[in-house]
Short mmCIF file of C-alpha atoms and ligand atoms in Angstrom, two decimals:
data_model
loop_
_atom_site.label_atom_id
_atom_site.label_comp_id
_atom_site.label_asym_id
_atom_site.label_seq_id
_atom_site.Cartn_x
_atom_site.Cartn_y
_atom_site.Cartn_z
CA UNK A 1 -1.29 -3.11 2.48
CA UNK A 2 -4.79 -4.29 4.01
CA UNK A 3 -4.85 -7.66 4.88
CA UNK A 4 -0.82 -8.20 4.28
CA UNK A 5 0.81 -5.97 7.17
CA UNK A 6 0.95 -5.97 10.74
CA UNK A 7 2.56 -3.80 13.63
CA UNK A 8 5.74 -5.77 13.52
CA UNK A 9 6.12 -5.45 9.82
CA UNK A 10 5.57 -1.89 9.72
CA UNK A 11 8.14 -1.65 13.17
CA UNK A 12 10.59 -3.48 11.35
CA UNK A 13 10.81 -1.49 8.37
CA UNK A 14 11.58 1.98 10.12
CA UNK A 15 13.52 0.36 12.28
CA UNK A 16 15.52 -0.87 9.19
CA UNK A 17 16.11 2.90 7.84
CA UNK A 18 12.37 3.36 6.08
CA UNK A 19 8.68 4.26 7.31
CA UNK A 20 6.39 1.31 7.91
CA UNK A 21 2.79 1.43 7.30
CA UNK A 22 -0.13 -0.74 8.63
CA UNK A 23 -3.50 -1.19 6.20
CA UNK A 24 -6.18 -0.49 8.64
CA UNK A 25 -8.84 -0.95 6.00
CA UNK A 26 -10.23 -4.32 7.55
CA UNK A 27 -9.08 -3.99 11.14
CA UNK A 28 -10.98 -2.54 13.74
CA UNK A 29 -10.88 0.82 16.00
CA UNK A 30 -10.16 -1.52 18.97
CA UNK A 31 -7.90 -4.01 17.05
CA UNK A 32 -6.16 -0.47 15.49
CA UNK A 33 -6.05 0.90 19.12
CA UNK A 34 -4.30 -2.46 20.58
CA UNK A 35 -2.07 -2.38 17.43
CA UNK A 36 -0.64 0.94 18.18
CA UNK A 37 -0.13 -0.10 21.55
CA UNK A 38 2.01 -2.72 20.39
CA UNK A 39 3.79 -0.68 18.75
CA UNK A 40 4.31 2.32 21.53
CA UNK A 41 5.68 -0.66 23.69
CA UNK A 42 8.01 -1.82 21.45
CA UNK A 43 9.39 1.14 21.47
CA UNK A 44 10.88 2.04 24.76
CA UNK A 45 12.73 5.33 24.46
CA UNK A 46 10.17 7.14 22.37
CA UNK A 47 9.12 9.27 25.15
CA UNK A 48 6.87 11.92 23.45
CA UNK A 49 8.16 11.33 20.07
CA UNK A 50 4.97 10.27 17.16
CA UNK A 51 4.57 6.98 16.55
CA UNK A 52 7.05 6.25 13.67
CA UNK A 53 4.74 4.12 11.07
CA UNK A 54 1.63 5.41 9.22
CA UNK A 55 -1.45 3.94 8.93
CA UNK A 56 -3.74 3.37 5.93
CA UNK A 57 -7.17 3.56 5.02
CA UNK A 58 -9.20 2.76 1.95
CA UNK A 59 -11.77 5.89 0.86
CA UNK A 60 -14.57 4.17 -0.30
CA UNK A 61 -14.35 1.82 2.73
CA UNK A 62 -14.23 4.50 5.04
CA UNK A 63 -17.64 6.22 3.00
CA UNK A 64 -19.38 3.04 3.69
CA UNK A 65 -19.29 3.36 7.16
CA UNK A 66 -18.89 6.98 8.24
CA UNK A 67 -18.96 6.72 12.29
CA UNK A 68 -16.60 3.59 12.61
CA UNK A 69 -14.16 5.44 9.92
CA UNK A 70 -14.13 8.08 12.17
CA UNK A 71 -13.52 6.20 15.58
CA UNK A 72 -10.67 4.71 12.75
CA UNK A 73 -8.96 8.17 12.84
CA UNK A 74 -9.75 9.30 16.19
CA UNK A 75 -7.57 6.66 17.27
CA UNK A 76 -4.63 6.71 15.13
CA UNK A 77 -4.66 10.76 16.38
CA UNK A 78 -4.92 10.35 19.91
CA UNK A 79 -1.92 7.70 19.48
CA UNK A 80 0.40 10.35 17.89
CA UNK A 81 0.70 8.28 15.24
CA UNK A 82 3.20 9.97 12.37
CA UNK A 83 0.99 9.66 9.04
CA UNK A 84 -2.53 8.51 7.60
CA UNK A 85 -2.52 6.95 4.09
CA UNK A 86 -5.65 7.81 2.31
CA UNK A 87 -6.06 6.17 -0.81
CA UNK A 88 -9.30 5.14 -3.67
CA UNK A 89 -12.02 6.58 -2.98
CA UNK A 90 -14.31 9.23 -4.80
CA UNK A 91 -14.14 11.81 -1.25
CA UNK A 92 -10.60 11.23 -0.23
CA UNK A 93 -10.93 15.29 1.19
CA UNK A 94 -13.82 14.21 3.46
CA UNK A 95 -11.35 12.02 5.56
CA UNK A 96 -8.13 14.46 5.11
CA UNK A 97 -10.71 17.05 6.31
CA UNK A 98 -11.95 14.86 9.41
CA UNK A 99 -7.69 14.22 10.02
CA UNK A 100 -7.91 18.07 10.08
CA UNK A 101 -10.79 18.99 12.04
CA UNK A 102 -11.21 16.18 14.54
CA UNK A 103 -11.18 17.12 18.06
CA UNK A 104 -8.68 14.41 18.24
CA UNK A 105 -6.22 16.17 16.27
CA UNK A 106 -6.28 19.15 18.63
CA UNK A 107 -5.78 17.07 21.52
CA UNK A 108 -2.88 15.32 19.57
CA UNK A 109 1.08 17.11 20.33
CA UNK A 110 1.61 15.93 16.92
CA UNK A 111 -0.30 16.59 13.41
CA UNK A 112 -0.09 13.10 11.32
CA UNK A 113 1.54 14.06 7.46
CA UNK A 114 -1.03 13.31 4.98
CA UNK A 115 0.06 10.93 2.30
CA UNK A 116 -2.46 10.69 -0.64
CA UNK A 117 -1.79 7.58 -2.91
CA UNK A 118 -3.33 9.01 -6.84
CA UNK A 119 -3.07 6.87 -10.07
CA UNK A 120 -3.30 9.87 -12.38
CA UNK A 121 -2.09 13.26 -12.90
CA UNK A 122 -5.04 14.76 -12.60
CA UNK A 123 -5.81 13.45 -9.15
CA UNK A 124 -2.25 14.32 -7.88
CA UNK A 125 -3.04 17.71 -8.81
CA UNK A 126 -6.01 18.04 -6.67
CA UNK A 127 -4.08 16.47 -3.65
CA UNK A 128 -1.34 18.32 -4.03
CA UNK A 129 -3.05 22.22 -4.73
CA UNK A 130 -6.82 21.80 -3.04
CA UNK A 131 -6.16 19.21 -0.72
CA UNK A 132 -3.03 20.16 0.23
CA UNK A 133 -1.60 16.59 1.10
CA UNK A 134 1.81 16.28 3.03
CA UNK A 135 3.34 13.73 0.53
CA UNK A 136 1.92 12.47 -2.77
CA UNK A 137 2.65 8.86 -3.75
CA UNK A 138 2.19 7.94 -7.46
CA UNK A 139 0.93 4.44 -8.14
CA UNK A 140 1.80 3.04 -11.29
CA UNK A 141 0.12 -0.03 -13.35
CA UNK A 142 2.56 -2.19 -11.86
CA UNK A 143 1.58 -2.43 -8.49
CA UNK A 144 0.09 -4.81 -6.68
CA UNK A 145 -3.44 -4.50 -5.09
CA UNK A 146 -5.66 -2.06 -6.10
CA UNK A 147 -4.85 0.59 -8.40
CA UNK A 148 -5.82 2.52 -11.39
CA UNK A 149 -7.23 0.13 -14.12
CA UNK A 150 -5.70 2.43 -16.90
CA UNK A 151 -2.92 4.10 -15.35
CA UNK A 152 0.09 4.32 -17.23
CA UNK A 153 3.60 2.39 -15.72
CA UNK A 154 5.00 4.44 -12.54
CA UNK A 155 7.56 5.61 -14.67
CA UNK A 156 5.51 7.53 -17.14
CA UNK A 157 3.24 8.55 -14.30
CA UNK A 158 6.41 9.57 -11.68
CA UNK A 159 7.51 11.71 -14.94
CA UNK A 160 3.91 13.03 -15.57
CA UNK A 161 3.79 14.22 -12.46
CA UNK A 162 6.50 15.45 -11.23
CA UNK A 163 6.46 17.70 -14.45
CA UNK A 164 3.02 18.95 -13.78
CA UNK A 165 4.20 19.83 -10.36
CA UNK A 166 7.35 21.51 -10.32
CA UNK A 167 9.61 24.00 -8.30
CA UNK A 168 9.15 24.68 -4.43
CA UNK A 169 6.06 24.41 -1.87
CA UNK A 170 5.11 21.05 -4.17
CA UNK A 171 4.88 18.12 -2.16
CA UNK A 172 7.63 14.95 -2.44
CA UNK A 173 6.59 13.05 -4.45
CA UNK A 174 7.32 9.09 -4.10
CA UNK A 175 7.28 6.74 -6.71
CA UNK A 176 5.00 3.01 -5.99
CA UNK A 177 4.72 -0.14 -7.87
CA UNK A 178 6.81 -3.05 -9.10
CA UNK A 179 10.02 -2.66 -7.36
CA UNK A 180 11.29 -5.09 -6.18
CA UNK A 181 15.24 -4.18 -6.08
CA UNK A 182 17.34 -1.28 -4.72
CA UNK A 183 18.53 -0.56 -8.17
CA UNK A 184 14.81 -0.21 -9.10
CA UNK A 185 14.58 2.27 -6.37
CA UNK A 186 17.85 4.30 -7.33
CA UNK A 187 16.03 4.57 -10.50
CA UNK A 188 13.29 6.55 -9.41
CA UNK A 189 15.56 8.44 -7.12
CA UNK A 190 17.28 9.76 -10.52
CA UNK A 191 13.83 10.49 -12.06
CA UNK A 192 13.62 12.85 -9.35
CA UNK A 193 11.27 10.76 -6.90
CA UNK A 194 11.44 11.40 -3.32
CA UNK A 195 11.21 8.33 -2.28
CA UNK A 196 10.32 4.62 -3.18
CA UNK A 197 6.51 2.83 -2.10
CA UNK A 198 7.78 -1.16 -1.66
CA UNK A 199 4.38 -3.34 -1.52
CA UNK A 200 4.95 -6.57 -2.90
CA UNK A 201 8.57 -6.99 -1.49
CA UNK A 202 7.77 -7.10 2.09
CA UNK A 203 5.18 -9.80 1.12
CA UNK A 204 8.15 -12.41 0.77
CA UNK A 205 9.00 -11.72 4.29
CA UNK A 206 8.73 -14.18 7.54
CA UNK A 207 7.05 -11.21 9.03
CA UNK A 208 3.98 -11.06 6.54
CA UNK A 209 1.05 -12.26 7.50
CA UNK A 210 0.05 -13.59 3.91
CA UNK A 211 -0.46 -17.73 4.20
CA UNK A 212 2.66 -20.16 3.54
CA UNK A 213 0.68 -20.94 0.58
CA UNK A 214 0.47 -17.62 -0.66
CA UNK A 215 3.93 -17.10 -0.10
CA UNK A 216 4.68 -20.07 -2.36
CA UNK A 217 2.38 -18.82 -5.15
CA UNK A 218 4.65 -15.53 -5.12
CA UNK A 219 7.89 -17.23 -5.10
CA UNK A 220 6.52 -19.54 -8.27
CA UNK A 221 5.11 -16.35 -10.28
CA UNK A 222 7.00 -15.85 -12.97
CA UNK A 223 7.06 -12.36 -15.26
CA UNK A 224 3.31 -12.45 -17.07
CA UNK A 225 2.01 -14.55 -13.96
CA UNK A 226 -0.01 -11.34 -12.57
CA UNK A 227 -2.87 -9.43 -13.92
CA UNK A 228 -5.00 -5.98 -13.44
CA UNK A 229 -8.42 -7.81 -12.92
CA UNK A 230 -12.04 -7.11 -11.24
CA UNK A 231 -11.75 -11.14 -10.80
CA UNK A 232 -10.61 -11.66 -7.59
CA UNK A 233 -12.39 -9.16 -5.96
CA UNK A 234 -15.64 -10.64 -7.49
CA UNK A 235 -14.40 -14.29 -6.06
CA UNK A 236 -14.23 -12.51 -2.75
CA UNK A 237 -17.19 -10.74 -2.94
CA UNK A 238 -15.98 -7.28 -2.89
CA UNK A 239 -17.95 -5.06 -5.04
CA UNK A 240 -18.04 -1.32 -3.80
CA UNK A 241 -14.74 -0.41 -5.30
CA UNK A 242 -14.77 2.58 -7.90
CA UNK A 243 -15.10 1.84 -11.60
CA UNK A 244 -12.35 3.45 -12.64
CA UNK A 245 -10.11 1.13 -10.22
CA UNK A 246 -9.33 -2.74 -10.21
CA UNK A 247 -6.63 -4.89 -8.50
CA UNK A 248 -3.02 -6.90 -9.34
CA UNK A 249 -2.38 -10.42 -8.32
CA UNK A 250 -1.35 -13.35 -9.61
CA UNK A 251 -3.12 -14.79 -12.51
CA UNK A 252 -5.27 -18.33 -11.66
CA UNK A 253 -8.27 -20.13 -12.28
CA UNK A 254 -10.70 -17.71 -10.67
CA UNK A 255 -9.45 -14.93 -13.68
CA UNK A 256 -9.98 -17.30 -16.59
CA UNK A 257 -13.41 -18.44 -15.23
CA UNK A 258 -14.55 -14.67 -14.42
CA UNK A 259 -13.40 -14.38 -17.81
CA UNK A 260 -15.25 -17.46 -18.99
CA UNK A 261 -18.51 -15.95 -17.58
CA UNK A 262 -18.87 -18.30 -15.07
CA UNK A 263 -21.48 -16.94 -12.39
CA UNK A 264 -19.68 -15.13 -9.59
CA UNK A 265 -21.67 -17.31 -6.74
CA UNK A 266 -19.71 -20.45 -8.11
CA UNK A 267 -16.39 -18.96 -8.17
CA UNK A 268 -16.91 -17.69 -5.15
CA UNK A 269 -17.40 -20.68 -3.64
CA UNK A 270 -14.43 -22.45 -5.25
CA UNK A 271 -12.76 -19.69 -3.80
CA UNK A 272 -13.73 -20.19 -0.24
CA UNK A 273 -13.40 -24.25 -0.79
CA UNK A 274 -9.44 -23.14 -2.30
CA UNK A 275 -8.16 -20.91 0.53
CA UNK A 276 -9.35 -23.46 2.99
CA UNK A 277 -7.43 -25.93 0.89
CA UNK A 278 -4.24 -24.20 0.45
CA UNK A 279 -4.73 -24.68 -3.91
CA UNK A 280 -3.01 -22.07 -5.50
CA UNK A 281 -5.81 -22.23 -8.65
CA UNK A 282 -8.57 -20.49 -6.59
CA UNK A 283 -6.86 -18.46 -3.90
CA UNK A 284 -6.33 -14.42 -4.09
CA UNK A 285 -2.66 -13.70 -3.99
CA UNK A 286 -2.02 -9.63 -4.72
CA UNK A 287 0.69 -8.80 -6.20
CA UNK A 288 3.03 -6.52 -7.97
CA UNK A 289 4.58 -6.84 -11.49
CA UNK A 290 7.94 -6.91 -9.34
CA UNK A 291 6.96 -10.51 -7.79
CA UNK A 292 9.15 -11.85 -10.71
CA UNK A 293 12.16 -11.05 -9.32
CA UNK A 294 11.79 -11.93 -5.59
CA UNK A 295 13.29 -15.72 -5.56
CA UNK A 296 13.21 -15.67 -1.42
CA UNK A 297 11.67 -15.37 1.94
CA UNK A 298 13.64 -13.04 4.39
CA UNK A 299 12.90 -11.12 7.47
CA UNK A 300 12.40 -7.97 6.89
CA UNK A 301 15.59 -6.53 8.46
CA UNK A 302 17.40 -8.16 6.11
CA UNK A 303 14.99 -6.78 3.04
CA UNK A 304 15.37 -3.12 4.43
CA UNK A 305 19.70 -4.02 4.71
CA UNK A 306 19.61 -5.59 1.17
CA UNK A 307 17.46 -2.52 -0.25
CA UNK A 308 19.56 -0.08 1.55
CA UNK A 309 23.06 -1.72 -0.07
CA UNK A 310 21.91 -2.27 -3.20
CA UNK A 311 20.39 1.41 -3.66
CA UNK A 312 23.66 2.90 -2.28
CA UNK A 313 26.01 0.52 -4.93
CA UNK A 314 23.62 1.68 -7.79
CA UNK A 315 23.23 5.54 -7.02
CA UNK A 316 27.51 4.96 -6.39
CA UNK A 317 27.77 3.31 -9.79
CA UNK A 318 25.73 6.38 -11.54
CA UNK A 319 27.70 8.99 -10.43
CA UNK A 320 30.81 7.06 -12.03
CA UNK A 321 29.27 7.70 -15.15
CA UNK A 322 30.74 11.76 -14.33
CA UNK A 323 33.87 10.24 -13.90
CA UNK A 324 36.38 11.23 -16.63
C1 LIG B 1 -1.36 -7.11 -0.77
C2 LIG B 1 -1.47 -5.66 -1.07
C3 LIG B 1 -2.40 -4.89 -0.39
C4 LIG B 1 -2.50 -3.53 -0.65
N1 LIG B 1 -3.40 -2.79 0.06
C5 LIG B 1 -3.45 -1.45 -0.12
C6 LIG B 1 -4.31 -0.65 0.69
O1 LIG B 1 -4.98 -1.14 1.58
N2 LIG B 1 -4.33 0.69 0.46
C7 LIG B 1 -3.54 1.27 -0.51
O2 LIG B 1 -3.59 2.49 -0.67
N3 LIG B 1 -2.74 0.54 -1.29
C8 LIG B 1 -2.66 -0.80 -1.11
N4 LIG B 1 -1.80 -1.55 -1.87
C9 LIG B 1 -0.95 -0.87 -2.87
C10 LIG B 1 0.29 -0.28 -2.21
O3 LIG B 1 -0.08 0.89 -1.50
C11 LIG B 1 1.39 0.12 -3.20
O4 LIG B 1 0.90 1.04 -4.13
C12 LIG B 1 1.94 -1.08 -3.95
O5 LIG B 1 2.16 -2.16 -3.10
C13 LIG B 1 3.24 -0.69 -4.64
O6 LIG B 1 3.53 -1.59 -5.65
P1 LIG B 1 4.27 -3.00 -5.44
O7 LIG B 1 3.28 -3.86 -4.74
O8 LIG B 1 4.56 -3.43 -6.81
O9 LIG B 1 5.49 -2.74 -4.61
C14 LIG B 1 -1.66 -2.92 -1.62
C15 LIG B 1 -0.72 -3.70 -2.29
C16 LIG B 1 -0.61 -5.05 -2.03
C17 LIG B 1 0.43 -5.85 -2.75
#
């Protein structure tokens, strides 16, 4: 998650029993490089073990500025780091290529997994057969952040795909977007997910660097508070993403004006004016559909313990439905 992880929360949720990732999209290579040191030091009997987090980069971002995107990868390589996230963009191969081919990659001991977030079938199928991505993660409508603007709910999509790619040699393929509990999770797990994406849930976390007022924007939202919108990327100025994507947070006064037609410049200036300001009404809170169910802030050992208990109880609790 750009702009809502750090080292520490990614650390903290392997070391809880998952894989952490960081969003790299609007760091820098030397920020990225001192990041991953971090990390490596926190770490003190890894010896020449990979890096266990991933890192994450937006495609379109990484288009934009070709020879910075690939100092990006060159350093997440030569720190051994144990997977690249490559996600919305219209040349997502370019950059699994570059992971590929980089002399980086043949100086690294280990080869980063490729996960490939895609908001449609079709797109998993080209990750999965021509691109030949490690791990496929399918990104329903519910998700927070950017995703597919008509992408069907991760359950439809989990089930689209994992029927247009079955049997051996396909890739896992996890399941992202509005979870928010363990039973969620153990509901994908039945579907026949790999795995579970958590966004939004490590968001209510002491460890997240969103603002306190951000924080108390998620724990008001309420189910219906959060929208798929071009909105608050046009209050922030962010224009280069594709068409066929827009973005989930919670629904405020920047929407309904965008909506209104009020000109961009002024919203974005009540938007600047409102994060300085703390006001709820014109900041940019992303979020997932799931935000309706988180009622508190925890670290995010606690998160990864609650998730873990909860998954095991509900996965427990299926099975007795065997029982005779
Ligand atoms: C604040 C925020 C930032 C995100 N940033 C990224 C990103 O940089 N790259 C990406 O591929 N997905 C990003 N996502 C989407 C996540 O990868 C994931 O699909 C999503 O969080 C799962 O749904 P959930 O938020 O309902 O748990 C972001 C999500 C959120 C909430």
């Amino acid at each position: 998650m750009a702009g809502a992880t750090s080292p520490t929360t990614a650390l903290e949720v392997t070391r809880g029993g998952g894989f952490g990732f960081v969003g790299a999209a609007f760091s820098t290579p030397e920020k990225l490089a001192e990041d991953l040191t971090f990390v490596r030091d926190s770490i003190p009997d890894l010896g020449n073990q990979p890096l266990p987090i991933g890192i994450g980069f937006i495609g379109w971002l990484l288009d934009a500025k070709e020879d910075v995107s690939k100092q990006f990868i060159d350093v997440v390589l030569e720190n051994d780091v144990r997977a690249v996230w490559l996600a919305f963009g219209d040349d997502v191969y370019r950059w699994i290529e570059y992971v590929r081919s980089s002399p980086a990659n043949a100086r690294a001991s280990h080869k980063p997994l490729i996960f490939v977030q895609v908001t449609s079938v079709e797109e998993a199928l080209l990750a999965a057969k021509e691109w030949k991505a490690d791990v496929i993660v399918a990104q329903g409508t519910e998700a927070g952040g950017h995703g597919g603007a008509t992408t069907p709910s991760t359950f439809t999509l989990v089930s689209e795909i994992l029927a247009a790619l079955p049997g051996d040699g396909a890739p896992p393929v996890l399941a992202a977007g509005g979870m928010a509990t363990g039973s969620q999770v153990a509901a994908y797990l039945t579907l026949g997910a790999a795995g579970a994406v958590l966004g939004t849930r490590f968001l209510l976390t002491t460890e997240c660097p969103y603002t306190d007022a951000q924080k108390a924007a998620l724990l008001a939202a309420k189910s219906g508070s959060t929208v798929r919108t071009m909105a608050l990327d046009y209050a922030r100025g962010t224009y280069g993403w594709p068409e066929r994507l827009n973005g989930r947070g919670i629904r405020n006064k920047i929407v309904d004006e965008i909506e209104a037609g009020v000109p961009h410049e002024i919203v974005q200036e009540k938007y600047k004016k409102g994060t300085e300001a703390n006001d709820a009404d014109y900041m940019v809170v992303w979020c997932g559909q799931g935000v309706s169910l988180m009622k508190e802030i925890k670290p995010v050992k606690d998160v990864m313990a609650e998730l873990h208990t909860d998954i095991v109880r509900q996965l427990q609790k299926t099975q007795g439905l065997l029982d005779d």
